XYZ file of C-alpha atoms in Angstrom:
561
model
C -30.858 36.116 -20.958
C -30.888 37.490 -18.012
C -29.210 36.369 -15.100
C -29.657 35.801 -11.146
C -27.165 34.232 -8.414
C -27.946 31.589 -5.958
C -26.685 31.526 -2.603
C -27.400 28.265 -0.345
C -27.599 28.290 3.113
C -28.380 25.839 6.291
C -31.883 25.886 6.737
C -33.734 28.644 5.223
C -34.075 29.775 1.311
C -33.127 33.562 0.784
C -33.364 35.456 -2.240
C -30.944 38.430 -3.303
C -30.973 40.432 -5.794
C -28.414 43.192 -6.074
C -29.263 46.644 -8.650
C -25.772 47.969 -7.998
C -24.940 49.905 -10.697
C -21.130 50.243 -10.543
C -19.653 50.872 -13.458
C -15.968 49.574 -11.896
C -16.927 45.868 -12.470
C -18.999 43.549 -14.884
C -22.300 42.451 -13.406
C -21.228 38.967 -12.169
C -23.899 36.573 -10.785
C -23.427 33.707 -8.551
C -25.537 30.841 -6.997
C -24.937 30.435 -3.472
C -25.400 26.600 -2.486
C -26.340 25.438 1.512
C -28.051 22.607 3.392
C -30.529 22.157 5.765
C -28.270 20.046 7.989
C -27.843 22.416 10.616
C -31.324 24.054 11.286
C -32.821 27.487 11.460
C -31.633 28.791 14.439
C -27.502 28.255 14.484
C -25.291 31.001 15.315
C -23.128 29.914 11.581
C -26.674 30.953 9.336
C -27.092 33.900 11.353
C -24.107 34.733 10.537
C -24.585 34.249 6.751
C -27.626 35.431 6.537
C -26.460 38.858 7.421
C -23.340 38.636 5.527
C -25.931 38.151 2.269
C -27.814 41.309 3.891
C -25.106 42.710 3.988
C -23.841 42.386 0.394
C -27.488 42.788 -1.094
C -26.139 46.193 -2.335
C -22.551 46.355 -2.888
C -19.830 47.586 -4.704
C -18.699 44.479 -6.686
C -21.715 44.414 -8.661
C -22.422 40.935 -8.299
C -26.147 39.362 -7.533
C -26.787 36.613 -4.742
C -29.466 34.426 -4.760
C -29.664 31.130 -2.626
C -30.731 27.677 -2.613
C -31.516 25.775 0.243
C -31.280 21.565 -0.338
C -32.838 20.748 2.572
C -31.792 17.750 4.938
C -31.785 14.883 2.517
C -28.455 14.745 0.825
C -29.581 11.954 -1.960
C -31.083 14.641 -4.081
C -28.349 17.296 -3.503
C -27.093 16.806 -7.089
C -30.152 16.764 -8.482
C -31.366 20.023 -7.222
C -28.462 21.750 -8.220
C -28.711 20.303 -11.835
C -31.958 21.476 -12.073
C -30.940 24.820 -11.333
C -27.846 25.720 -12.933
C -29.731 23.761 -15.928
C -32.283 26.407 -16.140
C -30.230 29.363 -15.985
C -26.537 29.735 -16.012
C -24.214 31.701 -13.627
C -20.375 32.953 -13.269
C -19.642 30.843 -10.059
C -21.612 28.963 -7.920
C -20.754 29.412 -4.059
C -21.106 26.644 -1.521
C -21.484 27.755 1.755
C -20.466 25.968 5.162
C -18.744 22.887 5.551
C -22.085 20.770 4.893
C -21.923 20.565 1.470
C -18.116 19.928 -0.203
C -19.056 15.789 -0.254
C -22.172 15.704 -2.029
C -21.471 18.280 -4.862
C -18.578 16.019 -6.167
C -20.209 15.000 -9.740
C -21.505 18.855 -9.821
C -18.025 20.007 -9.486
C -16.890 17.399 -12.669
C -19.639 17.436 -14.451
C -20.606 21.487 -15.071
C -16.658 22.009 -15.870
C -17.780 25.817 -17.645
C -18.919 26.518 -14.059
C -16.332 28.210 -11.069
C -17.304 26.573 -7.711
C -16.426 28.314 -4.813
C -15.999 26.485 -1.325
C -16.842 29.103 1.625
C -15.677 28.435 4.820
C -14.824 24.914 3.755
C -11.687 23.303 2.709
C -12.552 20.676 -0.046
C -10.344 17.397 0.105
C -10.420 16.834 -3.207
C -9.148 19.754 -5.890
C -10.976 20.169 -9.336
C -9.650 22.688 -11.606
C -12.722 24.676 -11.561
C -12.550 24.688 -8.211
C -11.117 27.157 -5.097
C -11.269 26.422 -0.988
C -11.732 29.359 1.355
C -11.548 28.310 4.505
C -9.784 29.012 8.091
C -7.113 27.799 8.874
C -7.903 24.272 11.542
C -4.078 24.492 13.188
C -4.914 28.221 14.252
C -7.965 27.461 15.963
C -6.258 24.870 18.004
C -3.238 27.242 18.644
C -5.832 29.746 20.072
C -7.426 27.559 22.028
C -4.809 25.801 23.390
C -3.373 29.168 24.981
C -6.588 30.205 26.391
C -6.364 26.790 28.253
C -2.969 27.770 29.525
C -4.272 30.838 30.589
C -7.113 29.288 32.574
C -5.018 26.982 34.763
C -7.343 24.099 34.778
C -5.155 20.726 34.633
C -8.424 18.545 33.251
C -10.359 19.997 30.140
C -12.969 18.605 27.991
C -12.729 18.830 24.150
C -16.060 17.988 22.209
C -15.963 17.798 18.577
C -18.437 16.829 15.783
C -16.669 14.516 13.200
C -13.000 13.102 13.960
C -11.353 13.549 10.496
C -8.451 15.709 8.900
C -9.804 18.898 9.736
C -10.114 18.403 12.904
C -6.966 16.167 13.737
C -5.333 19.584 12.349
C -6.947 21.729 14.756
C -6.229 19.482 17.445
C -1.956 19.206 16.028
C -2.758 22.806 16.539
C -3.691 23.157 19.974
C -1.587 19.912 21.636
C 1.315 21.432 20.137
C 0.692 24.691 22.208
C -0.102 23.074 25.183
C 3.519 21.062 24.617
C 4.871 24.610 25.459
C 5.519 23.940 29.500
C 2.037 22.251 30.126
C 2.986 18.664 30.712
C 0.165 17.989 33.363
C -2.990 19.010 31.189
C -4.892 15.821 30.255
C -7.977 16.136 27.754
C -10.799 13.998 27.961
C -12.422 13.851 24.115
C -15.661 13.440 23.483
C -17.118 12.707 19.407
C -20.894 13.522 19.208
C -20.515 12.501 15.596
C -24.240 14.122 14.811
C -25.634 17.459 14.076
C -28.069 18.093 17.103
C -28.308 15.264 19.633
C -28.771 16.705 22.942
C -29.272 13.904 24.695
C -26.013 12.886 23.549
C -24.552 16.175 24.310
C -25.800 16.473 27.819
C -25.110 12.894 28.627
C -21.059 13.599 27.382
C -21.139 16.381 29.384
C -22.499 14.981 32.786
C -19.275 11.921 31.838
C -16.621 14.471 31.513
C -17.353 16.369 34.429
C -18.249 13.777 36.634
C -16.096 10.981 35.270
C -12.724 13.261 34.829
C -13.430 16.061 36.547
C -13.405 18.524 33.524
C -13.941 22.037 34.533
C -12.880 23.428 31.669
C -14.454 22.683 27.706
C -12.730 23.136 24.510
C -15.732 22.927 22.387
C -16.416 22.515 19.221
C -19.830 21.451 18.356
C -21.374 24.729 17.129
C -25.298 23.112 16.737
C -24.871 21.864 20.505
C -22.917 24.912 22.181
C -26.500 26.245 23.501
C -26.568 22.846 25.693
C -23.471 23.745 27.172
C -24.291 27.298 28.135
C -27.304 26.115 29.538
C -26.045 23.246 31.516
C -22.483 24.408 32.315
C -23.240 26.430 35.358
C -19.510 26.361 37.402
C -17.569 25.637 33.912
C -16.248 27.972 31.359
C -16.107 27.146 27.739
C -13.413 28.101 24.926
C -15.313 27.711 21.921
C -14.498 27.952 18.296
C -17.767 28.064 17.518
C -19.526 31.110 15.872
C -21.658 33.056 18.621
C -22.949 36.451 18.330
C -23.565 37.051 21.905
C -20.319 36.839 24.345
C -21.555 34.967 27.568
C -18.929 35.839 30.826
C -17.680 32.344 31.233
C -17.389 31.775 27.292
C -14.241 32.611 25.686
C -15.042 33.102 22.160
C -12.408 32.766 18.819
C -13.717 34.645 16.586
C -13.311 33.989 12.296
C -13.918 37.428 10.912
C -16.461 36.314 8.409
C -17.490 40.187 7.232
C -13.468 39.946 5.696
C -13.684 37.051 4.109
C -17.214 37.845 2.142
C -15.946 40.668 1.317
C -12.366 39.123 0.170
C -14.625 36.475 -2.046
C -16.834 38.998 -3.768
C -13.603 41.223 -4.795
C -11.849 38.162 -5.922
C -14.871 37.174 -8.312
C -15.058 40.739 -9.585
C -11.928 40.585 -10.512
C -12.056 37.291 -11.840
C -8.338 36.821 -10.090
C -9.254 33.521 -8.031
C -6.696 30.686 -8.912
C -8.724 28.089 -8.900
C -7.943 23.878 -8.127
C -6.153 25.483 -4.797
C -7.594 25.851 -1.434
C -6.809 29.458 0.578
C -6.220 28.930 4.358
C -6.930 32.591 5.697
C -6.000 32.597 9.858
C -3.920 34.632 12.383
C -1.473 35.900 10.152
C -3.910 38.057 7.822
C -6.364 38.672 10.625
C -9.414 36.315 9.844
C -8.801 34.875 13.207
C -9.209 36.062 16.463
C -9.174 35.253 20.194
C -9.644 38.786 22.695
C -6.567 39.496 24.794
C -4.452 36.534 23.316
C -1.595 37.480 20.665
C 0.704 34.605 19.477
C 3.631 34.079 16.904
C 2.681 32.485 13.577
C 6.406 31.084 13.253
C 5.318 28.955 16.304
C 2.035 27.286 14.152
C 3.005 24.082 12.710
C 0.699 22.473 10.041
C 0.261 18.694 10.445
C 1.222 16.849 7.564
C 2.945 13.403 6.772
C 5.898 14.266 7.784
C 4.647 14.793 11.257
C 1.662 12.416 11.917
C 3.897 10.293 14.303
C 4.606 13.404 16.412
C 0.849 13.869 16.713
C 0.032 10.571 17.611
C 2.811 10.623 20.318
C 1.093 14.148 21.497
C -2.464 12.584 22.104
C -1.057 9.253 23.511
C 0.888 12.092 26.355
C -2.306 14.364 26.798
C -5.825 12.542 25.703
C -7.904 10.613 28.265
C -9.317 7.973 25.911
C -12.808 7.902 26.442
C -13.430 5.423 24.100
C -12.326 3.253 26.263
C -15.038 3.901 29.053
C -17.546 2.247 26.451
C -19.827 -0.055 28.560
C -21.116 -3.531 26.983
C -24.362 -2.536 29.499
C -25.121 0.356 26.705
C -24.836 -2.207 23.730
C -28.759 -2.618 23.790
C -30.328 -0.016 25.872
C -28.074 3.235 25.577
C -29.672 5.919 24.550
C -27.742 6.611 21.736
C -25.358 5.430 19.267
C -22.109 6.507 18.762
C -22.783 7.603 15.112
C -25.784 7.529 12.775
C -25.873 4.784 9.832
C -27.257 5.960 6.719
C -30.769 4.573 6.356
C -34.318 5.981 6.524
C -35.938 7.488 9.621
C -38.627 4.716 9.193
C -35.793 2.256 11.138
C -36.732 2.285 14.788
C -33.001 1.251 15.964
C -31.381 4.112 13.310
C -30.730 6.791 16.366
C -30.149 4.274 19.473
C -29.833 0.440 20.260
C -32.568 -1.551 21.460
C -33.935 -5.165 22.391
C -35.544 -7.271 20.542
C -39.432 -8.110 19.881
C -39.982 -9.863 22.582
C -37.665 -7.997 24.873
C -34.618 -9.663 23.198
C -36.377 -13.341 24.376
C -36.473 -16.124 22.135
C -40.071 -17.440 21.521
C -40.967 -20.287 23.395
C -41.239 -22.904 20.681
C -38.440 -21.776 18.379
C -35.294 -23.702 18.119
C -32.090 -21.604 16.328
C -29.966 -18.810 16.661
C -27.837 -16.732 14.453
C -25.398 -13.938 14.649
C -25.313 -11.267 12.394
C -23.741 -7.641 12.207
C -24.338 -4.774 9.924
C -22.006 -1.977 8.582
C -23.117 0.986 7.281
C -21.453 4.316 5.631
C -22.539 7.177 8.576
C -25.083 9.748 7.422
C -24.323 12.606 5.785
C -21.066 11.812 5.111
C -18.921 10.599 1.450
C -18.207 7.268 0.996
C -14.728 6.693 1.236
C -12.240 6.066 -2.429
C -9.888 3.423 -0.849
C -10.844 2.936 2.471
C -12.048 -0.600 3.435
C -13.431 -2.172 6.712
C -12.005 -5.496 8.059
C -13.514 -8.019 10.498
C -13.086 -10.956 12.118
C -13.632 -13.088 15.606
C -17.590 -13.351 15.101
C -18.895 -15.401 18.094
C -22.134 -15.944 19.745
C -22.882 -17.121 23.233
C -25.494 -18.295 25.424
C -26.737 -18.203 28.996
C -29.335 -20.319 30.510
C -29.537 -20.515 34.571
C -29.106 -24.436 33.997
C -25.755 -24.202 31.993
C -24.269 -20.638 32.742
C -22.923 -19.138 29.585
C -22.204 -21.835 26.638
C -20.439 -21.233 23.483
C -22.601 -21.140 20.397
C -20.878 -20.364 17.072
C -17.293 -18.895 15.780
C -18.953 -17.753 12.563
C -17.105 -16.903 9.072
C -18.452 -13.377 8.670
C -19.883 -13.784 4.701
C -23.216 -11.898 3.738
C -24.157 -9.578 1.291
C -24.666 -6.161 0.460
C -27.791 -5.348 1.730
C -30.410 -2.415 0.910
C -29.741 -0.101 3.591
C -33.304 -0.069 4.726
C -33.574 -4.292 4.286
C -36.478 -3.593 1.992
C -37.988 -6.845 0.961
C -34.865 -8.681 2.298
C -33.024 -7.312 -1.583
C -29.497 -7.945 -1.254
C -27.114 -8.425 -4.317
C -23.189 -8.995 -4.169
C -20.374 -6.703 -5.962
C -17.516 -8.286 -7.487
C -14.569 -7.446 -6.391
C -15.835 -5.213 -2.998
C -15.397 -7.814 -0.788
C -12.465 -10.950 -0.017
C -12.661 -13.760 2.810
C -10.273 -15.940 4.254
C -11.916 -18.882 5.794
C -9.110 -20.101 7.276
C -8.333 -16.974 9.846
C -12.696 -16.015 9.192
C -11.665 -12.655 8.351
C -13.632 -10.701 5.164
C -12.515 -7.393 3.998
C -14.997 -5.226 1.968
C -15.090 -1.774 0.300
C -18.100 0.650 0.971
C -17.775 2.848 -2.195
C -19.839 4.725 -4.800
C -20.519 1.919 -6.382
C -22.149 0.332 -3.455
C -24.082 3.211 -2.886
C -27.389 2.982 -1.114
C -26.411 -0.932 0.671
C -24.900 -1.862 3.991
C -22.618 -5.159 4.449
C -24.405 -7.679 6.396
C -22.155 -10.509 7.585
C -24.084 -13.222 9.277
C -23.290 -17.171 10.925
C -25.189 -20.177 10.122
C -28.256 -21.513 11.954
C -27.557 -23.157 15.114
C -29.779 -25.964 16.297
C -30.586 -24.996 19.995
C -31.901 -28.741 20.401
C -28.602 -29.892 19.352
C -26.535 -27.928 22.077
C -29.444 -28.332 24.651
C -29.819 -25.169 25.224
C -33.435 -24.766 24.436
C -33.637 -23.142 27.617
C -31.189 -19.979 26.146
C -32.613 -16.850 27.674
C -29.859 -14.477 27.187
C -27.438 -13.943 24.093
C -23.614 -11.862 23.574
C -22.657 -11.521 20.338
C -19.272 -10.045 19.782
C -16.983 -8.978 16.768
C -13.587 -7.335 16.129
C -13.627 -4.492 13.244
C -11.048 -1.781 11.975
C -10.801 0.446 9.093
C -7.620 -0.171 7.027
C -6.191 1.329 2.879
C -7.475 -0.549 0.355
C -4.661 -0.317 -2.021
C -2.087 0.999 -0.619
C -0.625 2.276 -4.140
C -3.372 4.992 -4.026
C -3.658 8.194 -1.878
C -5.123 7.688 1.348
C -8.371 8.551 2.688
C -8.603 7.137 5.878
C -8.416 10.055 7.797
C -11.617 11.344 6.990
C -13.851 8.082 6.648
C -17.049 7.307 8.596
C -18.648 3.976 8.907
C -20.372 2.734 11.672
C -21.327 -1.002 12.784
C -23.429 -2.889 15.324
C -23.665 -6.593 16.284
C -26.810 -8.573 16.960
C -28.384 -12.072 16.444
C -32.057 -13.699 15.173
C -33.606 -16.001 16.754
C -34.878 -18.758 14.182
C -38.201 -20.828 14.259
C -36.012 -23.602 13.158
C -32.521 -24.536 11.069
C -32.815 -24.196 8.199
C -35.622 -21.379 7.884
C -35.571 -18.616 5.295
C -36.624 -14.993 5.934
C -40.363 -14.338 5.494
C -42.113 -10.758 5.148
C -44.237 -11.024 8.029
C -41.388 -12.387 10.135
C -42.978 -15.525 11.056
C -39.881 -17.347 10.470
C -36.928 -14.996 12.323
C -37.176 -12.566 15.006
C -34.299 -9.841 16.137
C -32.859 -11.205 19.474
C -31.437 -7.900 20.047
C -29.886 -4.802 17.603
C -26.457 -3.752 19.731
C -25.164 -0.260 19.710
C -23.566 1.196 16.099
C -19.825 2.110 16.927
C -17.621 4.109 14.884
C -15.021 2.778 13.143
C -11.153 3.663 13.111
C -7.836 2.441 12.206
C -7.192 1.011 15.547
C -9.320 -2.623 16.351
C -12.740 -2.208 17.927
C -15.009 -4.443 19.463
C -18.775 -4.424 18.929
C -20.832 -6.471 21.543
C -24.413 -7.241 22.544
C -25.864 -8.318 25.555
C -29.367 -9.005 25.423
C -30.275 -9.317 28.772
C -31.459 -6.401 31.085
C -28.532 -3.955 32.381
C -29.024 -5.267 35.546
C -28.991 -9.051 35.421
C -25.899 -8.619 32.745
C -24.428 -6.957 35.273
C -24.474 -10.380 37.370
C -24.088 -13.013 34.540
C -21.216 -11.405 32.443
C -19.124 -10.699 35.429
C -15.379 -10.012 34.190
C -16.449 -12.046 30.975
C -14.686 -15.243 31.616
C -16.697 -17.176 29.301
C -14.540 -15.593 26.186
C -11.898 -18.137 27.322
């Protein structure tokens, strides 16, 4: 039978097909994997695009031919089943750092199949399996000296996802800057989504404002275009791949051309050793920043052994943002920090907002309830052992008659929900979730297994009537949340986990009610902002009133008390 190779790309479908007739190698033909995530129009699928131009012709004999998944990763593994189903190949290529998450059953189930990571580094190592990728301290390195070399004592750093990757490439830079530059402080800023511009321009407008930032570090290659276009007294050092050099953008360069060319000689030769990953970086010349030379013997690679050292290295140089969160954003910011995984069809999925009546209760209704919901992020893996603890759920009240009143300490039990709360299913999973009602803690584990649900811890009822606070008009809800190991006899994978959860409440047309399609019976009071979560305690909050009268009743927030 005849074969054909499949190369997948970021938004656009490309076919290759290669009549090289060197008689030096064996026709080898691949299937090149990418996703949609990023768009049409990003400086990384330009650059791939031409590499496969490139290489359409070439002297390794091999044929290219892509696949393009799209933007929905539920039917990633699907798609490629169906293809390498219908014809086979030598090695399948998966391009970008998109995909590596999703093809996970691929990978272990077609075991006669090579899969090749491109410009990724896979966390996970299969023994048909091999990681190219660049190496994250050396970016950081780079950068970090072009910082020195700019003289600017406040600098922004934007990246997309905080996880291993990019905790290495930011070991990588803090560790240069540790090199006589103890009054730099960086001011970090997650997006956390593939093209949010609001998001992007709204970060920007906090760092420079905010913490003076006059310099970027940035890392965000779908949103770099928003900073050249609204930058217009900053300079950038970017990482990001660019083929135009702007004058106030210092670019570091991966040299892309050698590492195509370095994969296609490696599968002609069929001398890969696969279930490794390759870092390729300064040393061998994959890396590049113009007019900066450095040491290699001065890169350190953050491992174990040195977390500690990198914690103590942000904690000297990071301006923790996070920290500027506002409880005035919980309902009407214009973003979240991160996107839960549900369907577009959710009018809260991309930012906070009040409830159906403008977050007030209906006149004749007499109960309240607090709820929150926690969600894997989109377009990310579900995490092996990592779980998600909470605790401290309470609800208030404020009524001009009473001030704010104290409403319910709940014990944060629910279910696992359907992530899109389709006709209310919800089911439980034994063993994926524990509560102590003594302490009203609950622990849970977002898996595989749970796949396509959300936890959603709620209270009990509260009888307004009872309380006499039938004349409630505004409602905080508040809850404490972290991300902490499973089983701590098992590797780790905390580092790179992403969940996200928000904190509301429901008005009730009674106690005792039970949740009715055409929500007749419960109404949202308001759905707060969705927060990331980390190892270190957050706290979710919603205010439901407008940003300007919460800024008069919550005051310093003396009612927590």
């Amino acid at each position: 039978m005849k074969k054909k190779s499949l190369l997948l790309l970021g938004g656009a479908i490309l076919f290759a097909t290669s009549c090289s007739t060197t008689p030096k190698y064996e026709q080898k033909n691949i299937l090149l994997i990418a996703s949609g995530f990023s768009g049409d129009s990003t400086y990384q699928n330009d650059v791939y695009f031409n590499l496969i131009n490139k290489y359409e012709k070439n002297k390794y004999n091999v044929k290219l031919n892509l696949l393009e998944l799209g933007n929905e990763s539920s039917v990633f593994e699907e798609r490629i089943k169906n293809e390498v189903l219908y014809e086979p190949y030598d090695y399948v290529v998966v391009l970008g750092d998109d995909l590596s998450t999703f093809v996970e059953s691929t990978i272990k189930t077609y075991l006669g199949y090579k899969f090749i990571f491109f410009d990724n580094e896979s966390n996970e190592k299969y023994s048909n399996s091999v990681s190219l990728n660049f190496t994250p301290e050396d970016f950081g390195y780079l950068m970090g000296e072009n910082i020195k070399q700019k003289h600017e004592k406040d600098v922004g750093y934007f990246y997309r996802y905080q996880n291993s990757f990019n905790n290495r490439k930011l070991y990588g830079m803090l560790t240069n800057l540790n090199e006589n530059s103890d009054d730099i402080k960086i001011s970090c800023y997650g997006i956390e989504e593939r093209n949010n511009e609001q998001k992007s321009l709204d970060y920007i407008k906090k760092a420079t404002i905010n913490n003076n930032v006059k310099l970027f570090a940035e890392d965000v290659k779908d949103n770099v275009t928003y900073f050249e276009d609204n930058l217009e007294t900053n300079e950038i050092i970017t990482s990001a791949v660019t083929l135009d050099t702007k004058k106030d953008q210092v670019n570091i360069y991966k040299d892309y051309n050698k590492m195509f060319n370095y994969m296609l000689e490696n599968i002609a030769k069929d001398s890969f050793n696969f279930s490794s990953n390759i870092n390729l970086g300064i040393k061998d010349g994959y890396l590049s920043s113009k007019g900066i030379t450095v040491k290699e013997e001065n890169i350190k690679t953050l491992d174990d052994s040195n977390f500690d050292e990198f914690e103590s290295l942000k904690n000297k140089y990071f301006v923790d943002v996070s920290k500027q969160y506002d409880v005035l954003d919980s309902v009407y910011g214009l973003y979240h920090e991160a996107v839960p995984n549900c369907s577009e069809a959710n009018d809260w999925k991309h930012a906070p907002r009040p409830g159906g009546e403008n977050g007030l209760k209906p006149a004749s209704w007499k109960a309240l309830g607090i709820w929150s919901t926690i969600y894997a992020q989109e377009n990310t893996k579900r995490s092996v052992n990592t779980g998600i603890e909470f605790k401290n759920m309470k609800i208030y009240g404020y009524s001009k008659r009473r001030g704010w009143v104290f409403v319910e300490h709940a014990n944060p039990v629910g279910a696992f929900y359907d992530e899109n709360f389709v006709n209310d299913y919800h089911t439980n999973f034994e063993g994926k979730y524990f509560n102590n009602k003594l302490d009203k803690s609950t622990r849970i584990l977002l898996d595989k297994e749970t796949k396509g649900f959300n936890y959603h811890p709620f209270g009990e009822q509260t009888d307004l009537e009872a309380i006499d606070m039938l004349d409630i008009e505004y409602v905080y809800s508040t809850l404490e949340i972290r991300l902490f190991t499973w089983d701590q006899n098992k590797p780790s994978d905390i580092e790179d986990a992403k969940y996200v959860a928000n904190i509301g409440g429901d008005w009730w047309v009674e106690k005792g009610a039970t949740w009715k399609p055409d929500w007749s019976a419960n109404k949202d009071v308001s759905l707060g902002q969705f927060r990331t979560l980390t190892k270190e305690w957050k706290t979710l909050e919603m205010c439901s009133a407008p940003v300007e009268v919460a800024k008069n009743i919550l005051g310093n927030k003396e009612f927590l008390q």
